Short mmCIF file of C-alpha atoms in Angstrom, two decimals:
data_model
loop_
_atom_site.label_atom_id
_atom_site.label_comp_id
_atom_site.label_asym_id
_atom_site.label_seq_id
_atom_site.Cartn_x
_atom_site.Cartn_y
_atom_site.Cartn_z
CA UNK A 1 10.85 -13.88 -38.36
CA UNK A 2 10.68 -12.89 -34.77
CA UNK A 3 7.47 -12.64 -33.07
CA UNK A 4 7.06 -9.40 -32.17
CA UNK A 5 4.48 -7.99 -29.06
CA UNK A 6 2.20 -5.22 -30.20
CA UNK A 7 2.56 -2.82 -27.13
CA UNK A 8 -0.96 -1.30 -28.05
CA UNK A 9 -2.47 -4.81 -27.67
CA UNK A 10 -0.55 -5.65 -23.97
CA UNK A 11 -1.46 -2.17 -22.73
CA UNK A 12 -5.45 -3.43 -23.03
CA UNK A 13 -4.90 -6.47 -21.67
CA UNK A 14 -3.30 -5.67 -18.90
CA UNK A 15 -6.34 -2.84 -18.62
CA UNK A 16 -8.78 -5.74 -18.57
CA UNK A 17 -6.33 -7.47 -16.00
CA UNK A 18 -6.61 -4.82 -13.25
CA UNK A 19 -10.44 -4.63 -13.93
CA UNK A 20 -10.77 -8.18 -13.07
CA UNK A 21 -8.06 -7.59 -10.06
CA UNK A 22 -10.51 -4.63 -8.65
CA UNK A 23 -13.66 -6.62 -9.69
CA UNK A 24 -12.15 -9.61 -7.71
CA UNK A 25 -10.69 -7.49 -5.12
CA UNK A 26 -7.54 -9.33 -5.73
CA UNK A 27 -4.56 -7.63 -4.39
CA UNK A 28 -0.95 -7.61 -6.53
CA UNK A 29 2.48 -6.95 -5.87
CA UNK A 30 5.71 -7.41 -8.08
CA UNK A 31 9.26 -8.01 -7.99
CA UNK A 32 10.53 -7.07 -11.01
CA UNK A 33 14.27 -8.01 -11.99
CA UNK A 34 14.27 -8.60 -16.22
CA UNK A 35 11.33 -6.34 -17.02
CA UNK A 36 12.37 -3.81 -13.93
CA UNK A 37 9.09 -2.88 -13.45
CA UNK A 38 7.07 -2.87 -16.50
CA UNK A 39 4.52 -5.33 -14.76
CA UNK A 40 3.84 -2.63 -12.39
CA UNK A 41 3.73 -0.08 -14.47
CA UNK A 42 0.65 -1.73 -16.99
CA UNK A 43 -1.39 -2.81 -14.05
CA UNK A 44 -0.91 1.10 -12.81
CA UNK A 45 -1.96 2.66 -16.17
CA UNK A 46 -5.56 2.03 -15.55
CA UNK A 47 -7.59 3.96 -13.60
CA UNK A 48 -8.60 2.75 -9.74
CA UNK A 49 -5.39 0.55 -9.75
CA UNK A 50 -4.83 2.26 -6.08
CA UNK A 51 -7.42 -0.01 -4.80
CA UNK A 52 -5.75 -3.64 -5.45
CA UNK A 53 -1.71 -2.75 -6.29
CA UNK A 54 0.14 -2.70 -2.93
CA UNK A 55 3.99 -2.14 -4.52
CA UNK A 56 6.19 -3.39 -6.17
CA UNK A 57 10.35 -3.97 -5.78
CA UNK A 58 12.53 -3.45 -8.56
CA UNK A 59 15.52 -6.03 -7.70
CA UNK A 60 17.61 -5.89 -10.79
CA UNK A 61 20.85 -6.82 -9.14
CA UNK A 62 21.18 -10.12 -6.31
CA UNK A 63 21.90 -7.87 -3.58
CA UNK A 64 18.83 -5.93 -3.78
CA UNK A 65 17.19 -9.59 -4.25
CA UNK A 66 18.32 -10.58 -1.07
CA UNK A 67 17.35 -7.29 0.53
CA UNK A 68 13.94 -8.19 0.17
CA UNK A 69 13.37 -11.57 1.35
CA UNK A 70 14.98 -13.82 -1.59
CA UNK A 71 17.03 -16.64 0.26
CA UNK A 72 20.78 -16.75 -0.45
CA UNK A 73 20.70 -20.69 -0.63
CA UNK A 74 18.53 -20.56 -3.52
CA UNK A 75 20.19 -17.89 -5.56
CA UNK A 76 23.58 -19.92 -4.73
CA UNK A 77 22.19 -23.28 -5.41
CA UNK A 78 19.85 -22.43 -8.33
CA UNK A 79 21.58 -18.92 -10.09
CA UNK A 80 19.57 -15.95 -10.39
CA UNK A 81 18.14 -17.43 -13.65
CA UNK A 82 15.67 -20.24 -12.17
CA UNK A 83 12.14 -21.19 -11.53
CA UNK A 84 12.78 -20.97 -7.97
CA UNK A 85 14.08 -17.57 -8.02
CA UNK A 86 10.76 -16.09 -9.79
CA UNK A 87 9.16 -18.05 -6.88
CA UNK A 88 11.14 -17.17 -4.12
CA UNK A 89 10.69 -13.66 -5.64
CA UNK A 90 7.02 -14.11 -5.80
CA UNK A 91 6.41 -15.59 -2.70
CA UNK A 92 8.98 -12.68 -1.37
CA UNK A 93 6.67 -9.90 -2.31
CA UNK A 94 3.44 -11.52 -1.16
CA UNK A 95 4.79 -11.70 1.76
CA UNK A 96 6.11 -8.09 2.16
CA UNK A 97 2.98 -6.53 0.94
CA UNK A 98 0.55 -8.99 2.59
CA UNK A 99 -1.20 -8.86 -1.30
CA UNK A 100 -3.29 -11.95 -2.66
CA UNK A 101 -0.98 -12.12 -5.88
CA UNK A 102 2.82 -12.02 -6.41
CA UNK A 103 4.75 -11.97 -9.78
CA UNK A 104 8.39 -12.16 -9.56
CA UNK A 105 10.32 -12.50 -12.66
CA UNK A 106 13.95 -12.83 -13.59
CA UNK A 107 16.10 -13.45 -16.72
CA UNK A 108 17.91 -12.34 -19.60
CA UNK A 109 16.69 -10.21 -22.04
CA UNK A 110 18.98 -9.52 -25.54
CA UNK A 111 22.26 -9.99 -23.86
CA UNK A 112 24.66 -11.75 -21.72
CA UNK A 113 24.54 -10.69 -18.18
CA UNK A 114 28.11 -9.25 -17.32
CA UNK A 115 27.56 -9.78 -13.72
CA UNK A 116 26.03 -13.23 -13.92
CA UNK A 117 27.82 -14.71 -17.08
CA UNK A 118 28.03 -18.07 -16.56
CA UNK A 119 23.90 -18.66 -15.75
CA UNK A 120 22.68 -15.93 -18.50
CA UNK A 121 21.31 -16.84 -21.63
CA UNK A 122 19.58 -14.11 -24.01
CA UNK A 123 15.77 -14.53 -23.66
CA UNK A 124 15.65 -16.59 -21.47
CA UNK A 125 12.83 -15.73 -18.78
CA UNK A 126 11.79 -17.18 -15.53
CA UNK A 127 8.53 -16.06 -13.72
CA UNK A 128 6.36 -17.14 -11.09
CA UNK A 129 2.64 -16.25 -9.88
CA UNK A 130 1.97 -16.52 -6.51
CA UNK A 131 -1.65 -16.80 -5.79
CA UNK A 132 -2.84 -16.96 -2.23
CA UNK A 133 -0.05 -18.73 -0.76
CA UNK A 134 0.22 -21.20 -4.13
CA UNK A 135 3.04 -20.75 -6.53
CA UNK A 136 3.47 -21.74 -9.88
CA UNK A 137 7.05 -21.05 -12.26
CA UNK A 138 7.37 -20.68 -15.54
CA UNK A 139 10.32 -20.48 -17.92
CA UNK A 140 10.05 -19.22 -21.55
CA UNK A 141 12.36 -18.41 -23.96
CA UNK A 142 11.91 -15.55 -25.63
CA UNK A 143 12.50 -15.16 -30.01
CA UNK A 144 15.19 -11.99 -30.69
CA UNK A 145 13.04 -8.44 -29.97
CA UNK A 146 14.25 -5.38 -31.55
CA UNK A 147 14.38 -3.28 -28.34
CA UNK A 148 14.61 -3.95 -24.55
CA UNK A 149 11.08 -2.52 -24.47
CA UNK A 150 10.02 -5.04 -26.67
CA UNK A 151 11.50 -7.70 -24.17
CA UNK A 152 9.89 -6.22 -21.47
CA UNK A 153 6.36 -6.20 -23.08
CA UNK A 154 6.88 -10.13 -24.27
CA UNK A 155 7.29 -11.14 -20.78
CA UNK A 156 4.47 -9.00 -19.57
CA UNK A 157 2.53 -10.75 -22.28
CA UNK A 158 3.80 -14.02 -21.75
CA UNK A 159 2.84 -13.39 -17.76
CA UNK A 160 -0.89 -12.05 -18.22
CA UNK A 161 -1.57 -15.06 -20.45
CA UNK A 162 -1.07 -17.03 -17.38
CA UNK A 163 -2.36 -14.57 -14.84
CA UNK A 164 -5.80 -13.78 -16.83
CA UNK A 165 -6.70 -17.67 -16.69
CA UNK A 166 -5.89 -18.00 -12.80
CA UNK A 167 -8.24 -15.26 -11.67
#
């Protein structure tokens, strides 16, 4: 049986998460590519989240990727669907934002990518935090979910787990 993410139960997290962001006066950015901005969205559903989220990019195709600061060399020497992606992402949208904290994230969620074939696997999910200049990468690989919001809520899971602990 697939583990399935309780959406109630990632919505309060990610509500404690921003507290702790605003208590810390830690500022965040994302670039979103698999969960195409669901990140953004939870830390934004809690009140005062004006005062640490700077923006965020949705990049759910390469191009767009590249448009904001993701190098060619590593998308063509390590696919979309790599560690150093999410970081280049993450490191990407510190940058353009000038915010304490990046999260970039890329992967495949319940199907094959028809654009990226070859380098797509379903569930598989590479993100990166970076946190004042430091970057760390992550890959996971996600059980079966029974919708793409489902997906989308596993990573964000999967990525606050991680987050909470670094701040």
């Amino acid at each position: 049986m697939s583990k399935i993410y309780d959406e109630h139960a990632v919505r309060k997290d990610y509500a404690i998460l921003t507290k702790r962001l605003i208590e810390n006066n830690l500022t965040i950015t994302t670039m979103e590519s698999a969960t195409s901005g669901q990140i953004a969205s939870l830390i934004t559903d809690t009140e005062g989240a004006s005062a640490i989220f700077k923006g965020a990019f949705i990049t759910y195709c390469n191009e767009a990727k590249l448009m904001q600061g993701v190098p060619a060399e590593i998308l063509d020497e390590y696919t979309v669907y790599s560690k150093e992606t999410a970081a280049a992402m993450a490191k990407a949208c510190a940058k353009a934002y000038n915010a304490d904290i990046g999260i970039g994230v890329t992967g495949t969620m319940g199907n094959v990518d028809p654009a990226n074939p070859d380098a797509s696997s379903p569930g598989q999910v590479y993100f990166a935090i970076d946190l004042k200049g430091n970057t760390e990468a992550y890959y996971i690989e996600l059980e079966p979910q029974p919708t793409r919001l489902s997906y989308k809520l596993a990573v964000a899971k999967e990525i606050y787990d991680v987050l909470i602990k670094m701040i």
